[in-house]
């Protein structure tokens, strides 16, 4: 579920920045560092901490937080 949550965060951000009609993204690379488990039922927040655009390529670095503690980081590379 966490990977999907992070992927959706990047996807929705990208959809807001793509200027072409009917364009979407295709993920080509992903890495994940899961530092610790979150507690069942705790609120998880995902934040894009870095974003880089090179032509049609987007690179994202995202962090997942439980309260104020980072417990997961993820890198996503995609093209549109």
PDB file of N, CA, C and O in Angstrom:
ATOM      1  N   UNK A   1       0.817  -1.192   0.000  1.00  0.00           N
ATOM      2  CA  UNK A   1       0.000   0.000   0.000  1.00  0.00           C
ATOM      3  C   UNK A   1       0.863   1.260   0.000  1.00  0.00           C
ATOM      4  O   UNK A   1       0.518   2.241  -0.648  1.00  0.00           O
ATOM      5  N   UNK A   2       1.977   1.246   0.726  1.00  0.00           N
ATOM      6  CA  UNK A   2       2.839   2.423   0.796  1.00  0.00           C
ATOM      7  C   UNK A   2       3.436   2.758  -0.570  1.00  0.00           C
ATOM      8  O   UNK A   2       3.472   3.921  -0.975  1.00  0.00           O
ATOM      9  N   UNK A   3       3.890   1.746  -1.297  1.00  0.00           N
ATOM     10  CA  UNK A   3       4.460   1.992  -2.623  1.00  0.00           C
ATOM     11  C   UNK A   3       3.403   2.628  -3.526  1.00  0.00           C
ATOM     12  O   UNK A   3       3.681   3.593  -4.250  1.00  0.00           O
ATOM     13  N   UNK A   4       2.195   2.147  -3.479  1.00  0.00           N
ATOM     14  CA  UNK A   4       1.104   2.705  -4.276  1.00  0.00           C
ATOM     15  C   UNK A   4       0.824   4.154  -3.869  1.00  0.00           C
ATOM     16  O   UNK A   4       0.623   5.019  -4.728  1.00  0.00           O
ATOM     17  N   UNK A   5       0.809   4.435  -2.585  1.00  0.00           N
ATOM     18  CA  UNK A   5       0.575   5.784  -2.078  1.00  0.00           C
ATOM     19  C   UNK A   5       1.646   6.733  -2.614  1.00  0.00           C
ATOM     20  O   UNK A   5       1.351   7.830  -3.107  1.00  0.00           O
ATOM     21  N   UNK A   6       2.903   6.322  -2.577  1.00  0.00           N
ATOM     22  CA  UNK A   6       3.996   7.160  -3.055  1.00  0.00           C
ATOM     23  C   UNK A   6       3.930   7.332  -4.574  1.00  0.00           C
ATOM     24  O   UNK A   6       4.153   8.426  -5.097  1.00  0.00           O
ATOM     25  N   UNK A   7       3.628   6.261  -5.273  1.00  0.00           N
ATOM     26  CA  UNK A   7       3.495   6.320  -6.743  1.00  0.00           C
ATOM     27  C   UNK A   7       2.369   7.280  -7.139  1.00  0.00           C
ATOM     28  O   UNK A   7       2.523   8.090  -8.055  1.00  0.00           O
ATOM     29  N   UNK A   8       1.244   7.198  -6.453  1.00  0.00           N
ATOM     30  CA  UNK A   8       0.120   8.084  -6.753  1.00  0.00           C
ATOM     31  C   UNK A   8       0.446   9.547  -6.478  1.00  0.00           C
ATOM     32  O   UNK A   8      -0.013  10.432  -7.199  1.00  0.00           O
ATOM     33  N   UNK A   9       1.233   9.814  -5.449  1.00  0.00           N
ATOM     34  CA  UNK A   9       1.643  11.186  -5.151  1.00  0.00           C
ATOM     35  C   UNK A   9       2.446  11.759  -6.315  1.00  0.00           C
ATOM     36  O   UNK A   9       2.183  12.874  -6.781  1.00  0.00           O
ATOM     37  N   UNK A  10       3.422  10.998  -6.814  1.00  0.00           N
ATOM     38  CA  UNK A  10       4.229  11.447  -7.946  1.00  0.00           C
ATOM     39  C   UNK A  10       3.374  11.577  -9.208  1.00  0.00           C
ATOM     40  O   UNK A  10       3.494  12.550  -9.956  1.00  0.00           O
ATOM     41  N   UNK A  11       2.497  10.603  -9.438  1.00  0.00           N
ATOM     42  CA  UNK A  11       1.638  10.607 -10.626  1.00  0.00           C
ATOM     43  C   UNK A  11       0.761  11.858 -10.666  1.00  0.00           C
ATOM     44  O   UNK A  11       0.681  12.550 -11.683  1.00  0.00           O
ATOM     45  N   UNK A  12       0.084  12.159  -9.567  1.00  0.00           N
ATOM     46  CA  UNK A  12      -0.820  13.305  -9.550  1.00  0.00           C
ATOM     47  C   UNK A  12      -0.063  14.619  -9.718  1.00  0.00           C
ATOM     48  O   UNK A  12      -0.545  15.537 -10.397  1.00  0.00           O
ATOM     49  N   UNK A  13       1.122  14.714  -9.146  1.00  0.00           N
ATOM     50  CA  UNK A  13       1.943  15.910  -9.348  1.00  0.00           C
ATOM     51  C   UNK A  13       2.316  16.041 -10.822  1.00  0.00           C
ATOM     52  O   UNK A  13       2.217  17.118 -11.411  1.00  0.00           O
ATOM     53  N   UNK A  14       2.752  14.952 -11.433  1.00  0.00           N
ATOM     54  CA  UNK A  14       3.154  14.979 -12.845  1.00  0.00           C
ATOM     55  C   UNK A  14       1.979  15.356 -13.742  1.00  0.00           C
ATOM     56  O   UNK A  14       2.142  16.137 -14.684  1.00  0.00           O
ATOM     57  N   UNK A  15       0.796  14.818 -13.461  1.00  0.00           N
ATOM     58  CA  UNK A  15      -0.372  15.117 -14.298  1.00  0.00           C
ATOM     59  C   UNK A  15      -0.690  16.611 -14.285  1.00  0.00           C
ATOM     60  O   UNK A  15      -1.171  17.153 -15.270  1.00  0.00           O
ATOM     61  N   UNK A  16      -0.403  17.288 -13.178  1.00  0.00           N
ATOM     62  CA  UNK A  16      -0.653  18.730 -13.093  1.00  0.00           C
ATOM     63  C   UNK A  16       0.370  19.538 -13.877  1.00  0.00           C
ATOM     64  O   UNK A  16       0.110  20.685 -14.229  1.00  0.00           O
ATOM     65  N   UNK A  17       1.538  18.964 -14.162  1.00  0.00           N
ATOM     66  CA  UNK A  17       2.600  19.711 -14.838  1.00  0.00           C
ATOM     67  C   UNK A  17       2.718  19.402 -16.327  1.00  0.00           C
ATOM     68  O   UNK A  17       3.330  20.158 -17.057  1.00  0.00           O
ATOM     69  N   UNK A  18       2.132  18.300 -16.783  1.00  0.00           N
ATOM     70  CA  UNK A  18       2.211  17.934 -18.194  1.00  0.00           C
ATOM     71  C   UNK A  18       1.279  18.844 -18.994  1.00  0.00           C
ATOM     72  O   UNK A  18       0.104  18.969 -18.676  1.00  0.00           O
ATOM     73  N   UNK A  19       1.819  19.471 -20.025  1.00  0.00           N
ATOM     74  CA  UNK A  19       1.048  20.424 -20.817  1.00  0.00           C
ATOM     75  C   UNK A  19       0.350  19.802 -22.020  1.00  0.00           C
ATOM     76  O   UNK A  19      -0.444  20.439 -22.665  1.00  0.00           O
ATOM     77  N   UNK A  20       0.668  18.584 -22.355  1.00  0.00           N
ATOM     78  CA  UNK A  20       0.114  17.956 -23.546  1.00  0.00           C
ATOM     79  C   UNK A  20      -1.224  17.280 -23.237  1.00  0.00           C
ATOM     80  O   UNK A  20      -1.409  16.697 -22.175  1.00  0.00           O
ATOM     81  N   UNK A  21      -2.156  17.351 -24.188  1.00  0.00           N
ATOM     82  CA  UNK A  21      -3.449  16.684 -24.025  1.00  0.00           C
ATOM     83  C   UNK A  21      -3.268  15.176 -24.008  1.00  0.00           C
ATOM     84  O   UNK A  21      -2.524  14.616 -24.802  1.00  0.00           O
ATOM     85  N   UNK A  22      -3.956  14.516 -23.112  1.00  0.00           N
ATOM     86  CA  UNK A  22      -4.005  13.050 -23.022  1.00  0.00           C
ATOM     87  C   UNK A  22      -2.661  12.401 -22.714  1.00  0.00           C
ATOM     88  O   UNK A  22      -2.484  11.208 -22.946  1.00  0.00           O
ATOM     89  N   UNK A  23      -1.679  13.145 -22.244  1.00  0.00           N
ATOM     90  CA  UNK A  23      -0.384  12.549 -21.894  1.00  0.00           C
ATOM     91  C   UNK A  23      -0.426  12.027 -20.464  1.00  0.00           C
ATOM     92  O   UNK A  23      -1.128  12.548 -19.605  1.00  0.00           O
ATOM     93  N   UNK A  24       0.335  10.987 -20.201  1.00  0.00           N
ATOM     94  CA  UNK A  24       0.468  10.442 -18.856  1.00  0.00           C
ATOM     95  C   UNK A  24       1.917   9.995 -18.679  1.00  0.00           C
ATOM     96  O   UNK A  24       2.727  10.129 -19.590  1.00  0.00           O
ATOM     97  N   UNK A  25       2.249   9.476 -17.536  1.00  0.00           N
ATOM     98  CA  UNK A  25       3.627   9.059 -17.267  1.00  0.00           C
ATOM     99  C   UNK A  25       3.769   7.548 -17.347  1.00  0.00           C
ATOM    100  O   UNK A  25       2.811   6.810 -17.158  1.00  0.00           O
ATOM    101  N   UNK A  26       5.007   7.118 -17.601  1.00  0.00           N
ATOM    102  CA  UNK A  26       5.369   5.709 -17.592  1.00  0.00           C
ATOM    103  C   UNK A  26       6.603   5.579 -16.713  1.00  0.00           C
ATOM    104  O   UNK A  26       7.646   6.153 -17.013  1.00  0.00           O
ATOM    105  N   UNK A  27       6.474   4.870 -15.601  1.00  0.00           N
ATOM    106  CA  UNK A  27       7.605   4.676 -14.702  1.00  0.00           C
ATOM    107  C   UNK A  27       8.642   3.760 -15.316  1.00  0.00           C
ATOM    108  O   UNK A  27       8.299   2.748 -15.931  1.00  0.00           O
ATOM    109  N   UNK A  28       9.920   4.124 -15.182  1.00  0.00           N
ATOM    110  CA  UNK A  28      10.988   3.297 -15.753  1.00  0.00           C
ATOM    111  C   UNK A  28      12.004   2.842 -14.713  1.00  0.00           C
ATOM    112  O   UNK A  28      12.784   1.930 -14.965  1.00  0.00           O
ATOM    113  N   UNK A  29      11.998   3.469 -13.552  1.00  0.00           N
ATOM    114  CA  UNK A  29      12.960   3.088 -12.511  1.00  0.00           C
ATOM    115  C   UNK A  29      12.400   3.488 -11.158  1.00  0.00           C
ATOM    116  O   UNK A  29      11.754   4.519 -11.014  1.00  0.00           O
ATOM    117  N   UNK A  30      12.670   2.644 -10.146  1.00  0.00           N
ATOM    118  CA  UNK A  30      12.183   2.911  -8.809  1.00  0.00           C
ATOM    119  C   UNK A  30      13.123   2.265  -7.809  1.00  0.00           C
ATOM    120  O   UNK A  30      13.605   1.163  -8.030  1.00  0.00           O
ATOM    121  N   UNK A  31      13.427   2.972  -6.736  1.00  0.00           N
ATOM    122  CA  UNK A  31      14.151   2.358  -5.624  1.00  0.00           C
ATOM    123  C   UNK A  31      13.476   2.810  -4.332  1.00  0.00           C
ATOM    124  O   UNK A  31      12.889   3.880  -4.258  1.00  0.00           O
ATOM    125  N   UNK A  32      13.580   1.970  -3.319  1.00  0.00           N
ATOM    126  CA  UNK A  32      12.877   2.212  -2.066  1.00  0.00           C
ATOM    127  C   UNK A  32      13.787   1.866  -0.902  1.00  0.00           C
ATOM    128  O   UNK A  32      14.443   0.824  -0.907  1.00  0.00           O
ATOM    129  N   UNK A  33      13.837   2.747   0.088  1.00  0.00           N
ATOM    130  CA  UNK A  33      14.537   2.455   1.334  1.00  0.00           C
ATOM    131  C   UNK A  33      13.507   2.534   2.454  1.00  0.00           C
ATOM    132  O   UNK A  33      13.011   3.608   2.796  1.00  0.00           O
ATOM    133  N   UNK A  34      13.156   1.381   2.988  1.00  0.00           N
ATOM    134  CA  UNK A  34      12.138   1.285   4.041  1.00  0.00           C
ATOM    135  C   UNK A  34      12.867   1.128   5.364  1.00  0.00           C
ATOM    136  O   UNK A  34      13.373   0.055   5.668  1.00  0.00           O
ATOM    137  N   UNK A  35      12.935   2.201   6.142  1.00  0.00           N
ATOM    138  CA  UNK A  35      13.769   2.241   7.345  1.00  0.00           C
ATOM    139  C   UNK A  35      13.124   1.591   8.562  1.00  0.00           C
ATOM    140  O   UNK A  35      13.831   1.075   9.422  1.00  0.00           O
ATOM    141  N   UNK A  36      11.806   1.657   8.648  1.00  0.00           N
ATOM    142  CA  UNK A  36      11.107   1.032   9.773  1.00  0.00           C
ATOM    143  C   UNK A  36       9.638   0.920   9.433  1.00  0.00           C
ATOM    144  O   UNK A  36       9.154   1.583   8.521  1.00  0.00           O
ATOM    145  N   UNK A  37       8.937   0.100  10.140  1.00  0.00           N
ATOM    146  CA  UNK A  37       7.503  -0.073   9.908  1.00  0.00           C
ATOM    147  C   UNK A  37       6.725   1.060  10.567  1.00  0.00           C
ATOM    148  O   UNK A  37       7.130   1.595  11.596  1.00  0.00           O
ATOM    149  N   UNK A  38       5.603   1.402   9.956  1.00  0.00           N
ATOM    150  CA  UNK A  38       4.702   2.350  10.595  1.00  0.00           C
ATOM    151  C   UNK A  38       3.719   1.551  11.447  1.00  0.00           C
ATOM    152  O   UNK A  38       3.482   0.367  11.200  1.00  0.00           O
ATOM    153  N   UNK A  39       3.166   2.206  12.442  1.00  0.00           N
ATOM    154  CA  UNK A  39       2.209   1.536  13.320  1.00  0.00           C
ATOM    155  C   UNK A  39       0.866   1.391  12.605  1.00  0.00           C
ATOM    156  O   UNK A  39       0.450   2.279  11.857  1.00  0.00           O
ATOM    157  N   UNK A  40       0.203   0.289  12.828  1.00  0.00           N
ATOM    158  CA  UNK A  40      -1.108   0.047  12.245  1.00  0.00           C
ATOM    159  C   UNK A  40      -2.064   1.136  12.703  1.00  0.00           C
ATOM    160  O   UNK A  40      -2.153   1.445  13.891  1.00  0.00           O
ATOM    161  N   UNK A  41      -2.742   1.729  11.738  1.00  0.00           N
ATOM    162  CA  UNK A  41      -3.723   2.759  12.041  1.00  0.00           C
ATOM    163  C   UNK A  41      -3.172   4.169  12.131  1.00  0.00           C
ATOM    164  O   UNK A  41      -3.946   5.128  12.214  1.00  0.00           O
ATOM    165  N   UNK A  42      -1.849   4.337  12.119  1.00  0.00           N
ATOM    166  CA  UNK A  42      -1.258   5.673  12.197  1.00  0.00           C
ATOM    167  C   UNK A  42      -1.379   6.384  10.854  1.00  0.00           C
ATOM    168  O   UNK A  42      -1.329   5.770   9.792  1.00  0.00           O
ATOM    169  N   UNK A  43      -1.527   7.698  10.901  1.00  0.00           N
ATOM    170  CA  UNK A  43      -1.598   8.514   9.693  1.00  0.00           C
ATOM    171  C   UNK A  43      -0.215   8.570   9.049  1.00  0.00           C
ATOM    172  O   UNK A  43       0.792   8.789   9.721  1.00  0.00           O
ATOM    173  N   UNK A  44      -0.169   8.353   7.742  1.00  0.00           N
ATOM    174  CA  UNK A  44       1.074   8.423   6.973  1.00  0.00           C
ATOM    175  C   UNK A  44       0.949   9.578   5.988  1.00  0.00           C
ATOM    176  O   UNK A  44      -0.071   9.727   5.316  1.00  0.00           O
ATOM    177  N   UNK A  45       1.976  10.405   5.902  1.00  0.00           N
ATOM    178  CA  UNK A  45       2.020  11.534   4.986  1.00  0.00           C
ATOM    179  C   UNK A  45       3.173  11.328   4.013  1.00  0.00           C
ATOM    180  O   UNK A  45       4.275  10.977   4.434  1.00  0.00           O
ATOM    181  N   UNK A  46       2.918  11.537   2.719  1.00  0.00           N
ATOM    182  CA  UNK A  46       3.961  11.418   1.694  1.00  0.00           C
ATOM    183  C   UNK A  46       4.224  12.806   1.127  1.00  0.00           C
ATOM    184  O   UNK A  46       3.300  13.531   0.759  1.00  0.00           O
ATOM    185  N   UNK A  47       5.509  13.172   1.070  1.00  0.00           N
ATOM    186  CA  UNK A  47       5.924  14.486   0.585  1.00  0.00           C
ATOM    187  C   UNK A  47       6.962  14.308  -0.512  1.00  0.00           C
ATOM    188  O   UNK A  47       7.887  13.499  -0.378  1.00  0.00           O
ATOM    189  N   UNK A  48       6.812  15.079  -1.594  1.00  0.00           N
ATOM    190  CA  UNK A  48       7.841  15.125  -2.631  1.00  0.00           C
ATOM    191  C   UNK A  48       8.913  16.088  -2.131  1.00  0.00           C
ATOM    192  O   UNK A  48       8.651  17.271  -1.942  1.00  0.00           O
ATOM    193  N   UNK A  49      10.114  15.571  -1.878  1.00  0.00           N
ATOM    194  CA  UNK A  49      11.177  16.415  -1.330  1.00  0.00           C
ATOM    195  C   UNK A  49      12.110  16.943  -2.412  1.00  0.00           C
ATOM    196  O   UNK A  49      12.791  17.948  -2.189  1.00  0.00           O
ATOM    197  N   UNK A  50      12.171  16.264  -3.553  1.00  0.00           N
ATOM    198  CA  UNK A  50      12.964  16.746  -4.688  1.00  0.00           C
ATOM    199  C   UNK A  50      12.225  16.407  -5.970  1.00  0.00           C
ATOM    200  O   UNK A  50      11.611  15.349  -6.078  1.00  0.00           O
ATOM    201  N   UNK A  51      12.304  17.331  -6.931  1.00  0.00           N
ATOM    202  CA  UNK A  51      11.696  17.104  -8.239  1.00  0.00           C
ATOM    203  C   UNK A  51      12.632  17.701  -9.281  1.00  0.00           C
ATOM    204  O   UNK A  51      13.087  18.834  -9.143  1.00  0.00           O
ATOM    205  N   UNK A  52      12.916  16.929 -10.322  1.00  0.00           N
ATOM    206  CA  UNK A  52      13.797  17.393 -11.387  1.00  0.00           C
ATOM    207  C   UNK A  52      13.154  17.037 -12.720  1.00  0.00           C
ATOM    208  O   UNK A  52      12.701  15.903 -12.914  1.00  0.00           O
ATOM    209  N   UNK A  53      13.114  18.006 -13.625  1.00  0.00           N
ATOM    210  CA  UNK A  53      12.548  17.785 -14.948  1.00  0.00           C
ATOM    211  C   UNK A  53      13.623  18.020 -15.998  1.00  0.00           C
ATOM    212  O   UNK A  53      14.289  19.055 -15.993  1.00  0.00           O
ATOM    213  N   UNK A  54      13.825  17.029 -16.856  1.00  0.00           N
ATOM    214  CA  UNK A  54      14.768  17.138 -17.968  1.00  0.00           C
ATOM    215  C   UNK A  54      14.033  16.724 -19.231  1.00  0.00           C
ATOM    216  O   UNK A  54      13.905  15.521 -19.510  1.00  0.00           O
ATOM    217  N   UNK A  55      13.537  17.684 -19.978  1.00  0.00           N
ATOM    218  CA  UNK A  55      12.755  17.358 -21.164  1.00  0.00           C
ATOM    219  C   UNK A  55      11.501  16.607 -20.775  1.00  0.00           C
ATOM    220  O   UNK A  55      10.681  17.096 -20.015  1.00  0.00           O
ATOM    221  N   UNK A  56      11.386  15.367 -21.245  1.00  0.00           N
ATOM    222  CA  UNK A  56      10.212  14.539 -20.942  1.00  0.00           C
ATOM    223  C   UNK A  56      10.458  13.594 -19.762  1.00  0.00           C
ATOM    224  O   UNK A  56       9.639  12.725 -19.491  1.00  0.00           O
ATOM    225  N   UNK A  57      11.574  13.754 -19.061  1.00  0.00           N
ATOM    226  CA  UNK A  57      11.903  12.876 -17.931  1.00  0.00           C
ATOM    227  C   UNK A  57      11.678  13.616 -16.620  1.00  0.00           C
ATOM    228  O   UNK A  57      12.099  14.763 -16.453  1.00  0.00           O
ATOM    229  N   UNK A  58      11.018  12.943 -15.687  1.00  0.00           N
ATOM    230  CA  UNK A  58      10.803  13.461 -14.342  1.00  0.00           C
ATOM    231  C   UNK A  58      11.502  12.546 -13.349  1.00  0.00           C
ATOM    232  O   UNK A  58      11.373  11.327 -13.414  1.00  0.00           O
ATOM    233  N   UNK A  59      12.233  13.128 -12.413  1.00  0.00           N
ATOM    234  CA  UNK A  59      12.813  12.393 -11.288  1.00  0.00           C
ATOM    235  C   UNK A  59      12.178  12.923 -10.004  1.00  0.00           C
ATOM    236  O   UNK A  59      12.113  14.137  -9.794  1.00  0.00           O
ATOM    237  N   UNK A  60      11.726  12.014  -9.176  1.00  0.00           N
ATOM    238  CA  UNK A  60      11.105  12.369  -7.896  1.00  0.00           C
ATOM    239  C   UNK A  60      11.864  11.710  -6.759  1.00  0.00           C
ATOM    240  O   UNK A  60      12.286  10.566  -6.876  1.00  0.00           O
ATOM    241  N   UNK A  61      12.010  12.411  -5.655  1.00  0.00           N
ATOM    242  CA  UNK A  61      12.419  11.810  -4.395  1.00  0.00           C
ATOM    243  C   UNK A  61      11.288  12.106  -3.422  1.00  0.00           C
ATOM    244  O   UNK A  61      10.892  13.266  -3.251  1.00  0.00           O
ATOM    245  N   UNK A  62      10.746  11.056  -2.846  1.00  0.00           N
ATOM    246  CA  UNK A  62       9.623  11.192  -1.926  1.00  0.00           C
ATOM    247  C   UNK A  62       9.998  10.636  -0.560  1.00  0.00           C
ATOM    248  O   UNK A  62      10.842   9.731  -0.470  1.00  0.00           O
ATOM    249  N   UNK A  63       9.381  11.167   0.473  1.00  0.00           N
ATOM    250  CA  UNK A  63       9.564  10.655   1.829  1.00  0.00           C
ATOM    251  C   UNK A  63       8.203  10.380   2.439  1.00  0.00           C
ATOM    252  O   UNK A  63       7.256  11.136   2.228  1.00  0.00           O
ATOM    253  N   UNK A  64       8.113   9.293   3.177  1.00  0.00           N
ATOM    254  CA  UNK A  64       6.893   8.950   3.908  1.00  0.00           C
ATOM    255  C   UNK A  64       7.146   9.189   5.396  1.00  0.00           C
ATOM    256  O   UNK A  64       8.173   8.766   5.934  1.00  0.00           O
ATOM    257  N   UNK A  65       6.214   9.878   6.011  1.00  0.00           N
ATOM    258  CA  UNK A  65       6.327  10.229   7.430  1.00  0.00           C
ATOM    259  C   UNK A  65       5.201   9.593   8.232  1.00  0.00           C
ATOM    260  O   UNK A  65       4.072   9.512   7.762  1.00  0.00           O
ATOM    261  N   UNK A  66       5.553   9.208   9.444  1.00  0.00           N
ATOM    262  CA  UNK A  66       4.571   8.876  10.465  1.00  0.00           C
ATOM    263  C   UNK A  66       4.821   9.886  11.574  1.00  0.00           C
ATOM    264  O   UNK A  66       5.908   9.897  12.159  1.00  0.00           O
ATOM    265  N   UNK A  67       3.868  10.770  11.762  1.00  0.00           N
ATOM    266  CA  UNK A  67       4.046  11.937  12.634  1.00  0.00           C
ATOM    267  C   UNK A  67       5.217  12.735  12.078  1.00  0.00           C
ATOM    268  O   UNK A  67       5.188  13.134  10.927  1.00  0.00           O
ATOM    269  N   UNK A  68       6.293  12.970  12.808  1.00  0.00           N
ATOM    270  CA  UNK A  68       7.412  13.765  12.300  1.00  0.00           C
ATOM    271  C   UNK A  68       8.605  12.895  11.903  1.00  0.00           C
ATOM    272  O   UNK A  68       9.681  13.405  11.630  1.00  0.00           O
ATOM    273  N   UNK A  69       8.428  11.587  11.874  1.00  0.00           N
ATOM    274  CA  UNK A  69       9.532  10.663  11.620  1.00  0.00           C
ATOM    275  C   UNK A  69       9.467  10.094  10.204  1.00  0.00           C
ATOM    276  O   UNK A  69       8.452   9.535   9.797  1.00  0.00           O
ATOM    277  N   UNK A  70      10.578  10.254   9.462  1.00  0.00           N
ATOM    278  CA  UNK A  70      10.667   9.647   8.136  1.00  0.00           C
ATOM    279  C   UNK A  70      10.897   8.150   8.318  1.00  0.00           C
ATOM    280  O   UNK A  70      11.796   7.736   9.037  1.00  0.00           O
ATOM    281  N   UNK A  71      10.076   7.328   7.676  1.00  0.00           N
ATOM    282  CA  UNK A  71      10.294   5.889   7.785  1.00  0.00           C
ATOM    283  C   UNK A  71      10.518   5.229   6.434  1.00  0.00           C
ATOM    284  O   UNK A  71      10.837   4.046   6.361  1.00  0.00           O
ATOM    285  N   UNK A  72      10.407   6.023   5.347  1.00  0.00           N
ATOM    286  CA  UNK A  72      10.616   5.435   4.029  1.00  0.00           C
ATOM    287  C   UNK A  72      10.972   6.535   3.030  1.00  0.00           C
ATOM    288  O   UNK A  72      10.381   7.617   3.075  1.00  0.00           O
ATOM    289  N   UNK A  73      11.948   6.284   2.164  1.00  0.00           N
ATOM    290  CA  UNK A  73      12.259   7.180   1.059  1.00  0.00           C
ATOM    291  C   UNK A  73      12.177   6.390  -0.235  1.00  0.00           C
ATOM    292  O   UNK A  73      12.450   5.189  -0.263  1.00  0.00           O
ATOM    293  N   UNK A  74      11.796   7.089  -1.298  1.00  0.00           N
ATOM    294  CA  UNK A  74      11.633   6.412  -2.578  1.00  0.00           C
ATOM    295  C   UNK A  74      12.040   7.334  -3.715  1.00  0.00           C
ATOM    296  O   UNK A  74      11.707   8.512  -3.731  1.00  0.00           O
ATOM    297  N   UNK A  75      12.774   6.776  -4.662  1.00  0.00           N
ATOM    298  CA  UNK A  75      13.165   7.492  -5.878  1.00  0.00           C
ATOM    299  C   UNK A  75      12.337   6.931  -7.028  1.00  0.00           C
ATOM    300  O   UNK A  75      12.208   5.697  -7.163  1.00  0.00           O
ATOM    301  N   UNK A  76      11.780   7.792  -7.851  1.00  0.00           N
ATOM    302  CA  UNK A  76      11.001   7.365  -9.023  1.00  0.00           C
ATOM    303  C   UNK A  76      11.491   8.146 -10.232  1.00  0.00           C
ATOM    304  O   UNK A  76      11.647   9.375 -10.170  1.00  0.00           O
ATOM    305  N   UNK A  77      11.731   7.450 -11.333  1.00  0.00           N
ATOM    306  CA  UNK A  77      12.059   8.083 -12.607  1.00  0.00           C
ATOM    307  C   UNK A  77      10.971   7.697 -13.593  1.00  0.00           C
ATOM    308  O   UNK A  77      10.609   6.530 -13.691  1.00  0.00           O
ATOM    309  N   UNK A  78      10.420   8.684 -14.290  1.00  0.00           N
ATOM    310  CA  UNK A  78       9.378   8.389 -15.264  1.00  0.00           C
ATOM    311  C   UNK A  78       9.490   9.321 -16.452  1.00  0.00           C
ATOM    312  O   UNK A  78      10.173  10.347 -16.397  1.00  0.00           O
ATOM    313  N   UNK A  79       8.843   8.935 -17.531  1.00  0.00           N
ATOM    314  CA  UNK A  79       8.783   9.738 -18.750  1.00  0.00           C
ATOM    315  C   UNK A  79       7.327   9.971 -19.111  1.00  0.00           C
ATOM    316  O   UNK A  79       6.462   9.201 -18.759  1.00  0.00           O
ATOM    317  N   UNK A  80       7.107  11.059 -19.814  1.00  0.00           N
ATOM    318  CA  UNK A  80       5.773  11.291 -20.368  1.00  0.00           C
ATOM    319  C   UNK A  80       5.871  11.515 -21.838  1.00  0.00           C
ATOM    320  O   UNK A  80       6.914  11.707 -22.391  1.00  0.00           O
TER     321      UNK A  80
END
